[in-house]
């Protein structure tokens, strides 16, 4: 939607500039030539003795600037098409580990000459209201010294479930009295919407960075409540245990249902057989499921060697990249902009730079 608004704005700007330009030409009775040079509009003016000649030139400059901006916008949106060929992924087999927007990602891969293999490692994410009720009621009644919120949707789900249990007012009151630590910009946005304030917030959306921010605080003898999305966070639990917290309570609004074993088995066989060039991970849990399965069948070390050798790991953002790093993968790429399309373009740039297309 943002891109569409930007495109419309640029179109109107161009039309207005051209209209003003032609108006000035009419008034000045000048002759002007609009042309193309190196992909951009150029303007040649045969200036006469006219007070408004500089206004004409100014309008032409606006046209030129708008086209330049538009060209930059297209580059940021789609990648540097001028420097990247249409066959940047020719002969490459890319696994899509996510379950969302797989058709769009496949289209981008195929447009660059690659082959897309959808092997969803995401599984299902289900709301677990029954398991959540008891710890949520306890928090609303007893509170905590610190509350660690790790996802925006998880935080909103806690509030929503508290409302269903008729304890939302007490829930929000306990939140307001606790010291809050926030991971991720969506979580921070929820905190602001709820009229709350975080004492600590991460810089890059990773749990590791949040832990670094919490290092300076004393948690000895304190009760800690951690909101998680669907998986335990052993890093946070170890951190608070080392800090001598008296109690650590985890609230998991959602639970992940693992992907089909047949999908995990198929992907492992393809990786071992050298039938995959890239695995594109869009969430940290996909990384965890794949390596958990490899560990179960005794191939974890071989999988690490595969990723450090012939298969490239691609992460959609810093959180997913952190999961790869923590599990031991040393070689991976991550785009500057946390978007699935940007990840594929980054992979294409990588192979083109390496000259590794088949």
Short mmCIF file of C-alpha atoms in Angstrom, two decimals:
data_model
loop_
_atom_site.label_atom_id
_atom_site.label_comp_id
_atom_site.label_asym_id
_atom_site.label_seq_id
_atom_site.Cartn_x
_atom_site.Cartn_y
_atom_site.Cartn_z
CA UNK A 1 0.00 0.00 0.00
CA UNK A 2 2.83 2.41 0.86
CA UNK A 3 4.45 1.80 -2.52
CA UNK A 4 1.13 2.46 -4.30
CA UNK A 5 0.66 5.78 -2.49
CA UNK A 6 4.24 6.74 -3.32
CA UNK A 7 3.72 5.86 -7.01
CA UNK A 8 0.51 7.89 -7.23
CA UNK A 9 2.19 10.86 -5.54
CA UNK A 10 5.09 10.74 -8.01
CA UNK A 11 2.72 10.52 -10.99
CA UNK A 12 0.79 13.59 -9.87
CA UNK A 13 4.05 15.42 -9.18
CA UNK A 14 5.29 14.65 -12.67
CA UNK A 15 2.01 15.72 -14.28
CA UNK A 16 1.94 18.97 -12.32
CA UNK A 17 5.55 19.75 -13.19
CA UNK A 18 4.98 19.09 -16.88
CA UNK A 19 1.79 21.19 -16.87
CA UNK A 20 3.58 24.14 -15.27
CA UNK A 21 6.47 23.68 -17.63
CA UNK A 22 4.23 23.81 -20.71
CA UNK A 23 2.38 26.83 -19.28
CA UNK A 24 5.64 28.71 -18.90
CA UNK A 25 6.67 27.73 -22.41
CA UNK A 26 3.39 29.09 -23.77
CA UNK A 27 3.83 32.35 -21.94
CA UNK A 28 7.43 32.78 -22.95
CA UNK A 29 6.98 31.47 -26.48
CA UNK A 30 10.02 29.31 -26.03
CA UNK A 31 10.95 26.15 -27.79
CA UNK A 32 11.75 23.14 -25.60
CA UNK A 33 12.72 19.58 -26.31
CA UNK A 34 12.01 16.74 -23.87
CA UNK A 35 14.06 13.61 -24.44
CA UNK A 36 15.64 10.61 -22.81
CA UNK A 37 19.29 10.21 -21.93
CA UNK A 38 20.63 7.28 -19.89
CA UNK A 39 17.11 6.45 -18.76
CA UNK A 40 16.28 9.92 -17.43
CA UNK A 41 14.33 12.89 -18.78
CA UNK A 42 16.45 15.72 -20.14
CA UNK A 43 15.34 19.16 -21.19
CA UNK A 44 16.90 21.53 -23.72
CA UNK A 45 15.63 25.10 -23.64
CA UNK A 46 16.08 27.73 -26.27
CA UNK A 47 15.69 30.69 -23.95
CA UNK A 48 14.35 33.96 -25.24
CA UNK A 49 14.34 37.30 -23.51
CA UNK A 50 11.66 36.45 -21.01
CA UNK A 51 11.37 37.14 -17.31
CA UNK A 52 9.94 33.67 -16.70
CA UNK A 53 12.66 31.67 -18.40
CA UNK A 54 14.17 30.65 -15.05
CA UNK A 55 10.75 29.42 -13.91
CA UNK A 56 10.70 27.14 -16.96
CA UNK A 57 14.11 25.79 -16.07
CA UNK A 58 12.99 25.28 -12.49
CA UNK A 59 9.98 23.23 -13.61
CA UNK A 60 12.17 21.11 -15.86
CA UNK A 61 14.48 20.49 -12.89
CA UNK A 62 11.51 19.29 -10.82
CA UNK A 63 10.66 16.77 -13.55
CA UNK A 64 14.25 15.55 -13.59
CA UNK A 65 14.37 15.25 -9.78
CA UNK A 66 11.06 13.33 -9.65
CA UNK A 67 12.27 10.81 -12.21
CA UNK A 68 15.52 10.38 -10.31
CA UNK A 69 13.62 9.74 -7.07
CA UNK A 70 11.29 7.30 -8.80
CA UNK A 71 14.23 5.42 -10.24
CA UNK A 72 15.75 5.12 -6.75
CA UNK A 73 12.39 3.99 -5.36
CA UNK A 74 12.18 1.18 -7.92
CA UNK A 75 15.73 0.11 -7.03
CA UNK A 76 14.91 -0.09 -3.31
CA UNK A 77 11.68 -1.96 -3.97
CA UNK A 78 12.92 -4.63 -6.37
CA UNK A 79 16.70 -4.69 -6.02
CA UNK A 80 19.26 -3.36 -8.43
CA UNK A 81 17.79 -4.75 -11.62
CA UNK A 82 20.30 -2.82 -13.69
CA UNK A 83 23.22 -4.72 -12.22
CA UNK A 84 21.51 -8.09 -11.65
CA UNK A 85 20.73 -10.33 -14.58
CA UNK A 86 17.52 -12.25 -15.01
CA UNK A 87 19.45 -15.53 -14.61
CA UNK A 88 21.23 -14.69 -11.36
CA UNK A 89 19.82 -17.89 -9.79
CA UNK A 90 20.05 -20.06 -12.90
CA UNK A 91 20.52 -23.70 -11.93
CA UNK A 92 20.08 -22.97 -8.21
CA UNK A 93 17.58 -24.90 -6.08
CA UNK A 94 16.19 -22.82 -3.25
CA UNK A 95 14.14 -24.30 -0.40
CA UNK A 96 11.39 -22.10 1.03
CA UNK A 97 11.06 -23.15 4.68
CA UNK A 98 8.11 -20.89 5.44
CA UNK A 99 4.40 -21.44 4.95
CA UNK A 100 3.35 -17.87 4.06
CA UNK A 101 3.64 -16.17 0.66
CA UNK A 102 5.26 -19.24 -0.85
CA UNK A 103 3.79 -18.50 -4.30
CA UNK A 104 5.17 -14.96 -4.30
CA UNK A 105 8.60 -16.15 -3.18
CA UNK A 106 8.57 -18.93 -5.78
CA UNK A 107 7.76 -16.37 -8.49
CA UNK A 108 10.74 -14.18 -7.50
CA UNK A 109 13.06 -17.21 -7.50
CA UNK A 110 11.83 -18.43 -10.88
CA UNK A 111 12.09 -14.92 -12.36
CA UNK A 112 15.79 -15.05 -11.52
CA UNK A 113 16.13 -18.44 -13.20
CA UNK A 114 16.10 -20.59 -10.05
CA UNK A 115 13.98 -23.54 -8.91
CA UNK A 116 11.78 -23.11 -5.82
CA UNK A 117 11.23 -26.08 -3.49
CA UNK A 118 8.55 -25.50 -0.83
CA UNK A 119 9.42 -27.48 2.29
CA UNK A 120 7.43 -25.83 5.05
CA UNK A 121 9.12 -26.24 8.44
CA UNK A 122 6.80 -23.80 10.19
CA UNK A 123 4.17 -26.25 11.41
CA UNK A 124 1.06 -24.83 12.99
CA UNK A 125 0.68 -22.19 15.69
CA UNK A 126 -2.33 -22.76 17.92
CA UNK A 127 -3.81 -20.68 20.71
CA UNK A 128 -3.44 -22.57 24.00
CA UNK A 129 -6.05 -20.88 26.22
CA UNK A 130 -6.46 -23.80 28.64
CA UNK A 131 -2.78 -24.01 29.58
CA UNK A 132 -2.54 -20.22 29.76
CA UNK A 133 -5.41 -19.64 32.20
CA UNK A 134 -3.78 -20.65 35.52
CA UNK A 135 -0.52 -18.64 35.20
CA UNK A 136 -2.45 -15.67 33.80
CA UNK A 137 -4.81 -15.64 36.78
CA UNK A 138 -1.85 -15.91 39.12
CA UNK A 139 -0.11 -12.95 37.51
CA UNK A 140 -3.27 -10.84 37.70
CA UNK A 141 -3.52 -11.65 41.42
CA UNK A 142 0.14 -11.58 42.51
CA UNK A 143 2.00 -9.62 39.84
CA UNK A 144 5.77 -9.77 39.30
CA UNK A 145 8.87 -7.65 39.74
CA UNK A 146 9.77 -7.85 36.05
CA UNK A 147 7.75 -8.75 32.94
CA UNK A 148 9.65 -9.67 29.78
CA UNK A 149 7.50 -9.22 26.66
CA UNK A 150 8.99 -10.82 23.56
CA UNK A 151 6.32 -10.52 20.84
CA UNK A 152 3.62 -7.99 20.02
CA UNK A 153 0.98 -10.53 19.07
CA UNK A 154 1.73 -12.60 22.17
CA UNK A 155 1.35 -9.56 24.42
CA UNK A 156 -1.96 -8.67 22.79
CA UNK A 157 -3.15 -12.26 23.18
CA UNK A 158 -2.40 -12.18 26.91
CA UNK A 159 -4.53 -9.05 27.27
CA UNK A 160 -7.28 -10.57 25.12
CA UNK A 161 -7.38 -13.75 27.22
CA UNK A 162 -7.35 -11.72 30.42
CA UNK A 163 -10.44 -9.94 29.12
CA UNK A 164 -12.17 -13.25 28.44
CA UNK A 165 -11.40 -14.28 32.02
CA UNK A 166 -12.73 -10.91 33.32
CA UNK A 167 -9.32 -10.03 34.78
CA UNK A 168 -8.03 -7.58 32.17
CA UNK A 169 -8.12 -4.58 34.51
CA UNK A 170 -6.11 -6.45 37.13
CA UNK A 171 -3.76 -7.77 34.42
CA UNK A 172 -2.98 -4.28 33.09
CA UNK A 173 -2.62 -2.91 36.63
CA UNK A 174 0.01 -5.54 37.46
CA UNK A 175 1.80 -4.76 34.19
CA UNK A 176 1.90 -1.07 35.04
CA UNK A 177 3.46 -1.81 38.45
CA UNK A 178 6.13 -4.16 37.09
CA UNK A 179 9.36 -3.25 35.34
CA UNK A 180 8.88 -4.13 31.68
CA UNK A 181 11.52 -5.30 29.21
CA UNK A 182 10.57 -5.33 25.52
CA UNK A 183 11.97 -7.31 22.58
CA UNK A 184 11.04 -6.21 19.08
CA UNK A 185 9.42 -3.13 17.59
CA UNK A 186 5.95 -4.73 17.47
CA UNK A 187 6.15 -5.42 21.19
CA UNK A 188 7.21 -1.85 21.87
CA UNK A 189 4.28 -0.63 19.77
CA UNK A 190 1.85 -2.71 21.86
CA UNK A 191 3.32 -1.33 25.10
CA UNK A 192 2.76 2.22 23.89
CA UNK A 193 -0.81 1.46 22.77
CA UNK A 194 -1.55 0.00 26.19
CA UNK A 195 -0.33 3.20 27.85
CA UNK A 196 2.64 1.44 29.44
CA UNK A 197 6.37 2.13 29.39
CA UNK A 198 9.30 -0.23 28.98
CA UNK A 199 12.31 0.15 31.25
CA UNK A 200 14.50 -1.83 28.85
CA UNK A 201 14.17 -2.35 25.08
CA UNK A 202 16.47 -4.11 22.63
CA UNK A 203 18.18 -2.42 19.67
CA UNK A 204 17.89 -5.10 16.99
CA UNK A 205 15.00 -7.43 17.85
CA UNK A 206 17.16 -10.27 19.19
CA UNK A 207 16.96 -12.00 22.56
CA UNK A 208 20.74 -11.77 22.90
CA UNK A 209 20.69 -8.00 22.61
CA UNK A 210 17.88 -7.81 25.17
CA UNK A 211 19.96 -9.91 27.59
CA UNK A 212 22.88 -7.53 27.11
CA UNK A 213 20.59 -4.63 27.99
CA UNK A 214 19.40 -6.44 31.14
CA UNK A 215 22.91 -7.24 32.39
CA UNK A 216 23.20 -4.08 34.49
CA UNK A 217 20.08 -4.82 36.57
CA UNK A 218 19.88 -6.82 39.80
CA UNK A 219 17.36 -9.66 39.68
CA UNK A 220 18.35 -11.45 42.89
CA UNK A 221 15.28 -12.65 44.82
CA UNK A 222 12.85 -11.24 42.25
CA UNK A 223 9.92 -12.86 40.44
CA UNK A 224 10.21 -12.76 36.65
CA UNK A 225 7.40 -13.37 34.17
CA UNK A 226 8.41 -14.07 30.55
CA UNK A 227 5.87 -13.88 27.71
CA UNK A 228 6.92 -16.25 24.94
CA UNK A 229 5.34 -16.90 21.55
CA UNK A 230 5.35 -20.65 21.18
CA UNK A 231 8.74 -21.97 22.16
CA UNK A 232 10.71 -21.88 25.44
CA UNK A 233 13.63 -19.46 25.67
CA UNK A 234 16.49 -21.29 27.38
CA UNK A 235 18.77 -18.25 26.93
CA UNK A 236 16.48 -16.05 29.04
CA UNK A 237 15.89 -18.79 31.60
CA UNK A 238 19.63 -19.38 32.03
CA UNK A 239 20.24 -15.66 32.29
CA UNK A 240 17.74 -15.13 35.11
CA UNK A 241 18.92 -18.28 36.90
CA UNK A 242 22.47 -16.93 36.82
CA UNK A 243 21.15 -13.61 38.16
CA UNK A 244 19.64 -15.45 41.18
CA UNK A 245 16.00 -14.65 40.39
CA UNK A 246 13.71 -16.32 42.93
CA UNK A 247 11.18 -17.50 40.35
CA UNK A 248 10.83 -17.46 36.56
CA UNK A 249 7.33 -17.98 35.15
CA UNK A 250 6.77 -18.48 31.42
CA UNK A 251 3.53 -17.50 29.71
CA UNK A 252 3.08 -19.13 26.29
CA UNK A 253 -0.08 -17.80 24.60
CA UNK A 254 0.62 -20.02 21.59
CA UNK A 255 2.07 -23.44 21.06
CA UNK A 256 3.79 -24.64 17.90
CA UNK A 257 2.77 -27.91 16.33
CA UNK A 258 5.83 -29.39 14.58
CA UNK A 259 5.85 -29.80 10.79
CA UNK A 260 5.16 -33.16 9.23
CA UNK A 261 7.97 -35.68 9.82
CA UNK A 262 7.78 -36.60 6.14
CA UNK A 263 8.70 -33.01 5.17
CA UNK A 264 11.66 -32.96 7.58
CA UNK A 265 12.82 -36.37 6.32
CA UNK A 266 12.53 -35.30 2.67
CA UNK A 267 14.51 -32.11 3.22
CA UNK A 268 17.25 -33.90 5.17
CA UNK A 269 17.59 -36.47 2.38
CA UNK A 270 17.82 -33.70 -0.21
CA UNK A 271 20.44 -31.82 1.83
CA UNK A 272 22.59 -34.91 2.36
CA UNK A 273 22.31 -35.85 -1.33
CA UNK A 274 23.42 -32.37 -2.45
CA UNK A 275 20.11 -31.62 -4.14
CA UNK A 276 19.68 -28.21 -2.49
CA UNK A 277 21.73 -25.02 -2.89
CA UNK A 278 19.96 -22.62 -0.51
CA UNK A 279 17.55 -22.92 2.41
CA UNK A 280 15.52 -19.74 3.02
CA UNK A 281 14.42 -19.47 6.66
CA UNK A 282 11.69 -16.96 7.51
CA UNK A 283 11.39 -17.65 11.27
CA UNK A 284 13.67 -18.89 14.02
CA UNK A 285 11.40 -21.84 14.79
CA UNK A 286 12.05 -23.28 11.32
CA UNK A 287 15.76 -23.43 12.12
CA UNK A 288 15.02 -25.11 15.45
CA UNK A 289 12.73 -27.77 13.95
CA UNK A 290 15.21 -28.72 11.24
CA UNK A 291 18.15 -29.09 13.63
CA UNK A 292 16.01 -30.81 16.26
CA UNK A 293 15.11 -33.44 13.66
CA UNK A 294 18.75 -33.75 12.55
CA UNK A 295 19.78 -34.27 16.19
CA UNK A 296 17.11 -36.94 16.63
CA UNK A 297 18.41 -38.97 13.68
CA UNK A 298 22.06 -38.40 14.54
CA UNK A 299 22.89 -36.03 11.67
CA UNK A 300 23.23 -32.70 13.46
CA UNK A 301 26.99 -32.40 12.95
CA UNK A 302 26.67 -33.40 9.31
CA UNK A 303 23.94 -30.78 8.84
CA UNK A 304 26.22 -28.09 10.28
CA UNK A 305 28.97 -29.17 7.89
CA UNK A 306 26.52 -29.03 4.98
CA UNK A 307 25.56 -25.44 5.80
CA UNK A 308 29.19 -24.47 6.26
CA UNK A 309 30.01 -26.05 2.90
CA UNK A 310 27.83 -26.52 -0.14
CA UNK A 311 24.47 -25.20 1.09
CA UNK A 312 23.84 -21.52 1.82
CA UNK A 313 21.50 -20.53 4.66
CA UNK A 314 19.45 -17.36 4.15
CA UNK A 315 17.66 -15.62 7.03
CA UNK A 316 14.85 -13.12 6.53
CA UNK A 317 15.97 -10.96 9.47
CA UNK A 318 18.15 -10.61 12.56
CA UNK A 319 16.07 -12.86 14.83
CA UNK A 320 16.22 -15.74 12.35
CA UNK A 321 19.92 -15.08 11.78
CA UNK A 322 20.47 -15.21 15.54
CA UNK A 323 18.82 -18.66 15.64
CA UNK A 324 21.24 -19.88 12.96
CA UNK A 325 24.20 -18.42 14.81
CA UNK A 326 23.18 -19.90 18.17
CA UNK A 327 22.74 -23.35 16.63
CA UNK A 328 26.24 -23.19 15.15
CA UNK A 329 25.77 -22.17 11.51
CA UNK A 330 28.68 -19.89 10.59
CA UNK A 331 27.83 -19.05 6.97
CA UNK A 332 24.55 -17.29 6.25
CA UNK A 333 23.24 -14.14 4.62
CA UNK A 334 20.59 -11.71 5.84
CA UNK A 335 19.14 -8.69 3.96
CA UNK A 336 19.24 -5.15 5.31
CA UNK A 337 15.46 -4.90 4.86
CA UNK A 338 13.56 -7.63 6.71
CA UNK A 339 11.38 -8.82 3.84
CA UNK A 340 11.06 -12.19 2.08
CA UNK A 341 11.56 -10.67 -1.36
CA UNK A 342 14.63 -8.79 -0.17
CA UNK A 343 16.08 -12.09 1.12
CA UNK A 344 15.73 -13.72 -2.32
CA UNK A 345 17.30 -10.71 -4.03
CA UNK A 346 20.18 -10.85 -1.53
CA UNK A 347 20.75 -14.52 -2.43
CA UNK A 348 20.73 -13.60 -6.13
CA UNK A 349 23.30 -10.85 -5.53
CA UNK A 350 25.45 -13.29 -3.56
CA UNK A 351 25.62 -15.84 -6.36
CA UNK A 352 26.10 -13.23 -9.05
CA UNK A 353 28.98 -11.69 -7.09
CA UNK A 354 30.51 -15.14 -6.60
CA UNK A 355 30.01 -16.05 -10.25
CA UNK A 356 28.52 -19.35 -9.14
CA UNK A 357 25.49 -19.63 -11.41
CA UNK A 358 25.53 -22.82 -13.40
#
